[in-house]
């Protein structure tokens, strides 16, 4: 059959002996690489990954054979699930209950609800986690307890969920902080006996039963924020790099984390590559296939057989996948693909048919051989030491105002351990150095706290609650004889008149606000942009809208 490929512009496809241009809009679609073992699927995947890299996409590769990383560029990153050896072991650390960063009450509620919904979907729909059981009772447990943990505990984990289910004393201690109706709701779960909770416990315990899995699924936070990644990441799942029992559950959890970041617009232009798709077949992939394109997220799947997959998933793939790369197929799979009413013939060994059903476009060819471009080396920035990392707002004692520190300690909001300041949960509940004033929001208090530490770390004297020019700004910075007002803007950020009024009050003023709201601050004003709550990045200091660094 002759090629029909009427496209003259696009990306040069890495073929032997043929000059084919692959339209850029074809790249921004889902793809399926299908064929028997040993026909060349991995080699084609390596070439497709390189094409996406050259287009500047973020590429995340799930590599169960431990082969694709060899063809990655020097600036690609590799992770495996096993800890990094050394005097102190370093682990991948993630928390299945991490709440994504938020800047206001609306975002907080949305992101917390996303945690609850994700947990329920993972433990009900993903067979690896569900163990074939789900029902109204289990759904009740995975709804009520996570919601209460998110409300009353800082950075809750699966371990906390397990403790409440299994440990009477920890459950009783946790219940002491609940409202009466919440206590009733919680204890209704346990009034029906242990059998009521055993299925839920059986789902959780394998994820926290050993050192590696506990770090992977139940650390206090995601040590590495996947939304910050911008290049190519190889997740190595072969037995020589990762415990086989954890490869599938970790892959599924990471896919959910990526998806949640995508739908909250924290990531875009992301390509997911899954080799041996039939070994993972995550339920979340159906949503990615059906909805990913509208969020600038695309998936490239390689599998040995399409007809052997779940029929619903097979139908979803045939409906939503744009590009089919077909190597030698089984007879059953061959019948699924027709061109001009005729079944596509199997190509020669190591060749493939590229078929785009929506356009009836077609060519056959053989991909150039990918060459090994790097040596195996895990990206250390993804791994945390085997100790709970200090809070982002912890400081060395020499970096903090002694009077301020004394105030925190006297209120029971902080303690000093080995020269480090450890902030209590009560501190985080108040988000600052004192209880909030009247109706002050936690977001305003958070801005004040982050702003205080930002300037304090840079050697300035910083005071709260003192008068300046007849008014009381949120903070006052003292530089020798100069005093600078700092106004932290949350509720007034969209009130231009209030901003201008505060500029008139003080001859020298710095405004502090959440990142993303800088457009509300006059362009001739110095502003400190604070990351959303939960986002692990530094504030950005702009002097008259010209970045001066942090």
Coordinates of C-alpha atoms in Angstrom, one line a residue:
X1 CA 0.0 0.0 0.0
X2 CA 1.4 3.4 -1.0
X3 CA 1.9 6.1 1.6
X4 CA -0.6 8.9 1.8
X5 CA 0.9 11.7 3.8
X6 CA 0.0 15.1 2.4
X7 CA 1.9 17.3 4.8
X8 CA 4.9 19.4 3.8
X9 CA 5.6 21.2 7.0
X10 CA 6.2 20.0 10.5
X11 CA 8.8 18.2 12.6
X12 CA 11.2 15.9 10.7
X13 CA 10.3 12.3 11.7
X14 CA 13.4 10.2 12.5
X15 CA 12.9 7.6 9.8
X16 CA 15.4 5.5 7.8
X17 CA 15.4 6.3 4.0
X18 CA 12.3 8.5 4.1
X19 CA 11.6 12.2 4.5
X20 CA 8.4 12.6 6.5
X21 CA 7.2 15.9 8.2
X22 CA 5.0 15.3 11.2
X23 CA 2.6 18.2 11.8
X24 CA 3.1 20.0 15.1
X25 CA -0.6 19.7 15.9
X26 CA -0.3 15.9 15.5
X27 CA 2.3 16.0 18.3
X28 CA -0.2 17.7 20.6
X29 CA -2.4 14.7 20.6
X30 CA -2.5 11.2 22.2
X31 CA -0.5 8.4 20.6
X32 CA -0.5 4.6 20.8
X33 CA 2.5 2.4 19.9
X34 CA 1.2 -1.1 19.4
X35 CA 3.0 -4.3 18.5
X36 CA 4.3 -7.7 19.6
X37 CA 7.4 -8.0 21.8
X38 CA 10.7 -7.3 20.1
X39 CA 9.3 -5.4 17.1
X40 CA 10.9 -2.0 18.0
X41 CA 8.4 -0.2 20.2
X42 CA 11.0 1.0 22.7
X43 CA 13.2 2.4 20.0
X44 CA 10.3 4.4 18.5
X45 CA 9.4 5.6 22.0
X46 CA 12.9 6.9 22.5
X47 CA 12.7 8.8 19.2
X48 CA 9.2 10.2 20.1
X49 CA 10.5 11.4 23.5
X50 CA 13.4 13.2 21.8
X51 CA 10.9 14.9 19.4
X52 CA 8.9 16.1 22.3
X53 CA 12.0 17.3 24.1
X54 CA 13.0 19.4 21.1
X55 CA 9.5 21.0 21.1
X56 CA 10.1 22.1 24.7
X57 CA 7.5 19.8 26.4
X58 CA 7.7 18.4 29.9
X59 CA 8.0 14.7 29.4
X60 CA 7.5 12.1 32.2
X61 CA 8.4 8.6 31.2
X62 CA 7.3 5.5 33.1
X63 CA 9.9 2.9 32.2
X64 CA 9.2 -0.7 33.4
X65 CA 12.0 -2.3 31.4
X66 CA 14.7 0.1 32.6
X67 CA 15.8 0.8 29.1
X68 CA 14.5 4.2 27.9
X69 CA 16.6 6.3 30.2
X70 CA 19.7 5.3 28.2
X71 CA 18.5 7.4 25.3
X72 CA 17.8 10.5 27.4
X73 CA 19.7 13.7 27.0
X74 CA 22.2 15.0 29.5
X75 CA 19.7 17.4 31.1
X76 CA 17.1 14.7 31.7
X77 CA 16.5 13.4 35.2
X78 CA 16.2 9.8 36.5
X79 CA 14.5 8.5 39.6
X80 CA 13.9 5.1 41.0
X81 CA 12.0 4.0 44.0
X82 CA 14.9 2.5 45.9
X83 CA 16.7 4.8 48.3
X84 CA 20.0 6.4 47.4
X85 CA 22.8 4.7 49.4
X86 CA 25.2 6.7 51.5
X87 CA 26.0 7.5 55.1
X88 CA 22.5 8.8 55.4
X89 CA 20.0 7.1 53.1
X90 CA 18.0 9.4 50.8
X91 CA 14.4 8.6 49.9
X92 CA 11.7 9.7 47.5
X93 CA 9.1 11.2 49.8
X94 CA 5.5 11.8 48.8
X95 CA 2.3 12.2 50.7
X96 CA -0.9 10.9 49.2
X97 CA -2.8 13.5 51.2
X98 CA -0.8 16.6 50.2
X99 CA -3.0 19.6 49.7
X100 CA -1.8 21.7 46.7
X101 CA -0.9 25.3 47.4
X102 CA -3.7 27.8 47.9
X103 CA -4.0 31.6 48.2
X104 CA -7.5 32.1 49.6
X105 CA -10.3 30.2 51.3
X106 CA -11.9 29.2 48.0
X107 CA -8.7 27.6 46.7
X108 CA -8.2 25.9 50.1
X109 CA -11.6 24.3 50.0
X110 CA -11.2 23.2 46.4
X111 CA -7.8 21.7 47.0
X112 CA -8.7 19.9 50.2
X113 CA -11.8 18.5 48.5
X114 CA -9.6 17.3 45.7
X115 CA -7.5 15.3 48.2
X116 CA -10.6 13.6 49.5
X117 CA -12.0 12.9 46.0
X118 CA -8.6 11.6 44.8
X119 CA -8.3 9.2 47.8
X120 CA -11.7 7.8 47.1
X121 CA -11.0 7.4 43.4
X122 CA -7.7 5.7 44.0
X123 CA -8.9 3.3 46.6
X124 CA -12.2 2.5 44.8
X125 CA -11.2 2.5 41.1
X126 CA -7.6 1.6 40.9
X127 CA -7.5 -2.2 41.3
X128 CA -3.9 -2.1 42.8
X129 CA -5.3 -0.1 45.8
X130 CA -8.9 -1.3 45.9
X131 CA -8.0 -5.0 46.3
X132 CA -11.4 -5.7 44.7
X133 CA -13.5 -4.3 47.5
X134 CA -15.5 -1.0 47.8
X135 CA -18.9 -0.1 49.1
X136 CA -20.8 2.5 51.1
X137 CA -19.1 1.7 54.4
X138 CA -15.6 2.0 53.0
X139 CA -16.6 5.2 51.1
X140 CA -17.8 6.6 54.4
X141 CA -14.4 6.0 56.1
X142 CA -12.5 7.5 53.2
X143 CA -14.8 10.6 53.2
X144 CA -15.2 11.4 56.9
X145 CA -11.7 10.7 58.3
X146 CA -9.6 12.4 55.6
X147 CA -11.9 15.5 55.8
X148 CA -11.5 15.8 59.5
X149 CA -7.8 15.2 59.3
X150 CA -7.4 18.0 56.8
X151 CA -9.4 20.3 59.0
X152 CA -7.6 19.6 62.3
X153 CA -4.1 18.2 61.6
X154 CA -1.2 19.8 59.8
X155 CA 0.0 17.7 56.9
X156 CA -2.0 14.6 57.6
X157 CA -0.9 11.3 56.2
X158 CA -2.1 7.7 55.5
X159 CA -0.3 6.8 58.8
X160 CA -2.6 9.2 60.6
X161 CA -5.6 7.7 58.9
X162 CA -4.4 4.2 59.9
X163 CA -3.8 5.4 63.5
X164 CA -7.3 6.6 63.8
X165 CA -8.7 3.4 62.5
X166 CA -6.5 1.1 64.6
X167 CA -5.3 2.9 67.7
X168 CA -8.0 3.7 70.3
X169 CA -5.9 6.2 72.3
X170 CA -4.9 8.2 69.2
X171 CA -8.5 8.1 68.0
X172 CA -9.7 9.4 71.3
X173 CA -7.0 12.1 71.5
X174 CA -7.9 13.2 67.9
X175 CA -11.6 13.3 68.8
X176 CA -11.0 15.7 71.7
X177 CA -10.5 18.5 69.2
X178 CA -13.6 17.9 67.2
X179 CA -17.0 19.6 67.4
X180 CA -19.8 17.5 69.0
X181 CA -21.5 16.7 65.7
X182 CA -18.1 15.7 64.2
X183 CA -17.4 13.4 67.1
X184 CA -20.7 11.7 66.5
X185 CA -19.9 11.4 62.8
X186 CA -16.4 9.9 63.6
X187 CA -17.6 7.4 66.2
X188 CA -20.5 6.2 64.1
X189 CA -17.8 4.5 62.0
X190 CA -16.6 2.4 65.0
X191 CA -19.9 1.6 66.6
X192 CA -20.4 -1.3 64.1
X193 CA -17.3 -3.2 65.1
X194 CA -13.9 -4.0 63.6
X195 CA -15.3 -5.8 60.6
X196 CA -16.6 -2.5 59.4
X197 CA -13.1 -1.0 59.1
X198 CA -11.0 -4.1 58.2
X199 CA -11.3 -3.6 54.5
X200 CA -10.1 -0.1 54.7
X201 CA -7.2 -1.1 56.9
X202 CA -6.2 -3.8 54.5
X203 CA -6.0 -1.2 51.7
X204 CA -3.8 1.2 53.7
X205 CA -1.4 -1.1 55.6
X206 CA 0.6 -2.3 52.6
X207 CA 1.5 1.3 51.8
X208 CA 2.9 2.0 55.2
X209 CA 4.3 -1.4 56.1
X210 CA 7.9 -0.9 55.3
X211 CA 10.5 1.9 55.2
X212 CA 10.5 2.5 51.5
X213 CA 6.7 2.4 51.0
X214 CA 6.1 4.6 54.0
X215 CA 8.4 7.3 52.5
X216 CA 6.8 7.0 49.1
X217 CA 3.1 7.2 50.2
X218 CA 3.0 8.6 53.8
X219 CA 5.7 11.3 54.3
X220 CA 4.7 14.5 55.9
X221 CA 4.9 16.3 52.5
X222 CA 5.9 15.9 48.9
X223 CA 9.6 16.6 49.1
X224 CA 9.7 17.4 45.4
X225 CA 7.0 19.5 43.9
X226 CA 6.4 17.8 40.6
X227 CA 4.7 20.9 39.1
X228 CA 8.1 22.6 39.1
X229 CA 9.7 20.1 36.8
X230 CA 10.1 21.3 33.2
X231 CA 12.3 18.8 31.3
X232 CA 12.3 15.0 30.9
X233 CA 11.9 12.7 33.9
X234 CA 12.5 8.9 33.7
X235 CA 10.7 7.0 36.4
X236 CA 12.6 3.7 36.5
X237 CA 10.4 0.8 37.5
X238 CA 12.5 -2.3 36.6
X239 CA 13.3 -4.7 39.4
X240 CA 17.0 -3.7 39.4
X241 CA 16.0 -0.1 40.3
X242 CA 12.7 -0.3 42.1
X243 CA 10.9 -2.8 44.4
X244 CA 8.4 -4.6 42.0
X245 CA 5.6 -4.5 44.5
X246 CA 5.7 -0.7 44.7
X247 CA 6.2 0.2 41.0
X248 CA 2.5 0.1 40.0
X249 CA 1.0 1.8 43.0
X250 CA 3.6 4.5 42.9
X251 CA 3.1 5.1 39.2
X252 CA -0.6 5.5 39.7
X253 CA -0.2 7.9 42.7
X254 CA 2.2 10.0 40.7
X255 CA -0.2 10.1 37.7
X256 CA -2.9 11.4 40.0
X257 CA -0.6 14.1 41.4
X258 CA 0.3 15.2 37.9
X259 CA -3.3 15.2 36.8
X260 CA -4.4 17.3 39.9
X261 CA -1.6 19.8 39.1
X262 CA -2.8 19.9 35.5
X263 CA -6.5 20.6 36.2
X264 CA -5.5 23.3 38.7
X265 CA -3.3 24.9 35.9
X266 CA -0.1 24.4 37.8
X267 CA 1.3 22.4 34.9
X268 CA 0.8 22.4 31.2
X269 CA 2.4 21.1 28.0
X270 CA 3.0 17.8 29.7
X271 CA 3.6 14.5 27.8
X272 CA 3.1 11.2 29.7
X273 CA 4.9 8.2 28.2
X274 CA 4.0 4.8 29.5
X275 CA 5.9 1.7 28.1
X276 CA 4.2 -1.7 28.7
X277 CA 1.0 0.1 29.3
X278 CA -0.8 -3.2 29.8
X279 CA 1.1 -3.8 33.1
X280 CA -0.1 -0.5 34.7
X281 CA -3.4 0.3 32.9
X282 CA -4.4 2.9 35.5
X283 CA -8.0 4.0 35.7
X284 CA -6.8 7.6 35.7
X285 CA -5.5 7.0 32.2
X286 CA -9.1 7.0 30.9
X287 CA -9.6 10.5 32.2
X288 CA -6.3 11.6 30.8
X289 CA -7.2 10.1 27.4
X290 CA -10.7 11.7 27.4
X291 CA -9.9 15.1 28.8
X292 CA -6.1 15.7 28.8
X293 CA -5.9 17.6 25.5
X294 CA -8.0 20.5 26.7
X295 CA -5.4 20.9 29.5
X296 CA -2.4 20.6 27.2
X297 CA -1.6 17.2 28.5
X298 CA -1.0 14.2 26.1
X299 CA -0.2 10.6 26.6
X300 CA 1.9 8.2 24.6
X301 CA 1.1 4.5 25.4
X302 CA 3.1 1.5 24.2
X303 CA 1.5 -2.0 24.6
X304 CA 1.6 -5.4 23.1
X305 CA -2.1 -5.8 22.6
X306 CA -5.0 -3.4 22.4
X307 CA -7.8 -6.1 22.3
X308 CA -6.5 -7.5 25.6
X309 CA -7.1 -4.3 27.5
X310 CA -10.3 -3.5 29.4
X311 CA -13.1 -3.1 26.7
X312 CA -14.0 0.4 28.0
X313 CA -10.4 1.5 27.9
X314 CA -10.0 0.0 24.4
X315 CA -13.0 2.0 23.2
X316 CA -11.7 5.1 24.9
X317 CA -8.3 4.7 23.2
X318 CA -9.8 4.1 19.7
X319 CA -12.1 7.2 20.1
X320 CA -9.6 9.7 21.5
X321 CA -6.1 8.6 20.3
X322 CA -5.0 10.6 17.2
X323 CA -1.7 8.8 16.2
X324 CA -1.4 5.1 15.9
X325 CA 2.1 3.6 15.4
X326 CA 1.4 -0.1 14.5
X327 CA 4.1 -2.7 14.4
X328 CA 3.4 -6.3 13.7
X329 CA 0.1 -7.1 15.4
X330 CA -1.8 -10.1 16.5
X331 CA -4.7 -11.2 14.2
X332 CA -7.2 -9.9 16.7
X333 CA -5.6 -6.5 16.9
X334 CA -5.1 -6.3 13.1
X335 CA -8.9 -6.4 12.6
X336 CA -9.3 -3.2 14.6
X337 CA -7.5 -1.0 12.0
X338 CA -8.9 -0.4 8.5
X339 CA -7.8 2.0 5.9
X340 CA -10.3 2.7 3.0
X341 CA -12.3 -0.2 4.3
X342 CA -9.5 -2.7 4.2
X343 CA -7.6 -4.2 7.1
X344 CA -4.0 -2.7 7.4
X345 CA -1.4 -5.3 6.5
X346 CA 1.3 -6.0 9.0
X347 CA 4.6 -4.2 8.1
X348 CA 7.9 -5.9 7.9
X349 CA 9.7 -6.8 11.1
X350 CA 10.9 -3.6 12.9
X351 CA 8.8 -1.5 10.6
X352 CA 5.6 0.2 11.6
X353 CA 2.5 1.7 10.0
X354 CA 1.8 5.3 11.2
X355 CA -2.0 5.7 10.8
X356 CA -4.1 8.8 11.6
X357 CA -7.7 7.6 11.4
X358 CA -9.3 11.0 11.5
X359 CA -7.5 12.1 8.3
X360 CA -6.9 8.7 6.6
X361 CA -3.2 9.7 6.5
X362 CA -0.8 6.8 6.5
X363 CA 2.9 6.0 6.0
X364 CA 5.1 3.0 6.7
X365 CA 8.7 3.1 7.8
X366 CA 11.4 2.2 10.2
X367 CA 12.7 4.5 12.9
X368 CA 16.3 5.4 13.1
X369 CA 18.2 3.5 15.9
X370 CA 18.3 5.5 19.1
X371 CA 21.8 5.8 20.6
X372 CA 22.7 5.7 24.2
X373 CA 23.3 9.3 25.3
X374 CA 23.8 9.1 29.1
X375 CA 24.9 6.9 32.1
X376 CA 22.5 6.0 34.9
X377 CA 22.6 8.5 37.7
X378 CA 19.6 9.3 39.9
X379 CA 18.7 12.9 40.3
X380 CA 19.6 13.7 43.9
X381 CA 17.3 16.8 44.1
X382 CA 14.3 14.4 44.2
X383 CA 15.5 12.6 47.3
X384 CA 15.3 13.6 50.9
X385 CA 17.5 12.4 53.9
X386 CA 15.9 9.8 56.2
X387 CA 14.8 12.5 58.7
X388 CA 11.8 14.6 58.6
X389 CA 12.8 17.8 56.9
X390 CA 12.5 21.0 58.9
X391 CA 9.5 23.2 58.2
X392 CA 10.0 25.9 55.6
X393 CA 9.6 28.5 58.3
X394 CA 12.0 26.9 60.8
X395 CA 15.1 29.1 61.4
X396 CA 18.5 29.0 63.1
X397 CA 18.3 30.8 66.4
X398 CA 20.8 33.4 65.2
X399 CA 18.5 34.3 62.3
X400 CA 15.5 35.4 64.4
X401 CA 14.8 38.3 66.7
X402 CA 15.4 37.0 70.3
X403 CA 12.4 38.9 71.6
X404 CA 10.2 37.5 68.9
X405 CA 11.5 34.0 69.6
X406 CA 11.0 34.4 73.3
X407 CA 7.4 35.5 72.6
X408 CA 6.8 32.3 70.5
X409 CA 8.3 30.0 73.2
X410 CA 6.4 31.7 76.0
X411 CA 3.1 31.1 74.1
X412 CA 4.0 27.5 73.5
X413 CA 4.2 28.0 69.8
X414 CA 7.8 27.1 69.4
X415 CA 10.7 25.2 71.0
X416 CA 14.4 25.1 70.4
X417 CA 16.0 21.7 69.7
X418 CA 19.7 21.4 68.8
X419 CA 19.8 25.1 67.8
X420 CA 16.8 24.8 65.5
X421 CA 13.5 26.4 66.0
X422 CA 10.6 23.9 65.9
X423 CA 7.2 25.4 65.4
X424 CA 4.2 23.7 67.0
X425 CA 1.0 22.7 65.3
X426 CA -0.7 25.5 67.2
X427 CA 1.6 28.0 65.6
X428 CA 0.5 26.7 62.1
X429 CA -3.1 26.8 63.2
X430 CA -2.7 30.5 64.0
X431 CA -0.3 31.0 61.1
X432 CA 1.8 33.5 62.9
X433 CA 3.2 34.9 66.1
X434 CA 0.0 35.5 67.9
X435 CA -3.7 34.7 67.6
X436 CA -5.4 36.4 64.8
X437 CA -7.1 39.8 65.4
X438 CA -10.8 39.6 65.4
X439 CA -11.9 38.6 61.9
X440 CA -8.4 38.5 60.5
X441 CA -8.0 35.7 57.9
X442 CA -5.3 33.1 58.1
X443 CA -4.2 34.2 54.7
X444 CA -3.5 37.8 56.0
X445 CA -1.7 36.3 59.0
X446 CA 0.3 34.0 56.6
X447 CA 1.4 37.0 54.5
X448 CA 2.6 38.8 57.6
X449 CA 4.6 35.8 58.9
X450 CA 6.3 35.0 55.6
X451 CA 7.1 38.7 55.1
X452 CA 8.5 39.0 58.6
X453 CA 10.9 36.1 58.1
X454 CA 11.9 37.3 54.6
X455 CA 13.2 40.6 55.9
X456 CA 14.5 39.2 59.2
X457 CA 16.7 36.7 57.3
X458 CA 18.2 39.5 55.4
X459 CA 19.4 41.3 58.5
X460 CA 16.7 43.9 59.0
X461 CA 15.0 44.8 62.2
X462 CA 11.3 44.0 61.8
X463 CA 8.5 45.0 64.1
X464 CA 4.8 44.3 64.3
X465 CA 2.2 46.6 65.8
X466 CA 4.1 49.8 66.1
X467 CA 2.9 53.2 64.9
X468 CA 4.4 55.1 61.9
X469 CA 3.2 58.5 60.7
X470 CA 0.1 58.2 62.8
X471 CA -0.9 54.8 61.5
X472 CA -0.2 51.2 62.2
X473 CA 1.1 49.3 59.2
X474 CA 1.2 45.5 59.4
X475 CA 5.0 45.6 59.8
X476 CA 7.8 48.2 60.1
X477 CA 11.3 47.6 58.8
X478 CA 14.1 49.6 60.5
X479 CA 17.2 50.3 58.5
X480 CA 19.4 52.6 60.6
X481 CA 17.4 55.8 60.9
X482 CA 15.0 54.9 58.2
X483 CA 11.7 53.2 58.9
X484 CA 9.7 51.5 56.1
X485 CA 6.1 50.5 56.3
X486 CA 5.0 47.1 55.1
X487 CA 1.4 46.5 54.2
X488 CA 0.3 42.9 53.6
X489 CA -2.6 42.9 51.2
X490 CA -5.2 40.2 51.1
X491 CA -8.8 41.4 51.4
X492 CA -7.9 44.8 50.1
X493 CA -5.9 43.6 47.1
X494 CA -8.6 44.4 44.6
X495 CA -9.5 47.8 46.2
X496 CA -7.4 50.2 44.3
X497 CA -8.5 53.2 46.5
X498 CA -7.3 51.5 49.7
X499 CA -3.9 50.7 48.1
X500 CA -3.5 54.4 47.0
X501 CA -4.7 55.6 50.4
X502 CA -1.9 53.6 52.1
X503 CA 0.6 54.9 49.7
X504 CA -0.3 58.4 50.8
X505 CA 0.0 57.5 54.5
X506 CA 3.6 56.5 54.3
X507 CA 6.5 58.2 52.3
X508 CA 8.1 54.8 52.0
X509 CA 6.0 51.6 51.8
X510 CA 6.4 48.0 50.6
X511 CA 3.3 46.0 49.8
X512 CA 3.3 42.2 50.3
X513 CA 0.8 40.0 48.5
X514 CA 0.3 36.6 47.1
X515 CA 2.0 35.8 43.8
X516 CA -0.4 36.3 40.9
X517 CA -1.9 39.5 42.4
X518 CA 0.9 41.8 41.5
X519 CA -1.3 43.4 38.8
X520 CA -3.3 45.0 41.5
X521 CA -0.3 46.9 43.0
X522 CA 0.7 50.2 41.3
X523 CA 3.6 49.7 39.0
X524 CA 5.7 52.3 40.7
X525 CA 5.5 50.5 44.0
X526 CA 7.9 48.0 45.7
X527 CA 6.2 44.7 46.2
X528 CA 7.1 41.4 47.9
X529 CA 5.3 38.4 46.2
X530 CA 4.6 35.5 48.6
X531 CA 4.1 32.0 47.3
X532 CA 0.7 30.3 47.9
X533 CA 0.4 28.4 51.2
X534 CA 2.0 25.0 50.7
X535 CA 4.2 26.0 47.8
X536 CA 7.8 25.3 48.5
X537 CA 9.5 28.4 46.9
X538 CA 11.0 31.7 48.0
X539 CA 9.2 35.1 47.9
X540 CA 10.0 37.3 45.0
X541 CA 11.1 40.9 45.8
X542 CA 10.3 43.5 43.1
X543 CA 11.6 47.1 43.4
X544 CA 9.4 49.3 41.1
X545 CA 8.4 46.1 39.2
X546 CA 12.1 45.4 38.4
X547 CA 13.2 42.1 39.8
X548 CA 16.0 42.5 42.3
X549 CA 16.4 38.9 43.4
X550 CA 15.8 37.2 46.7

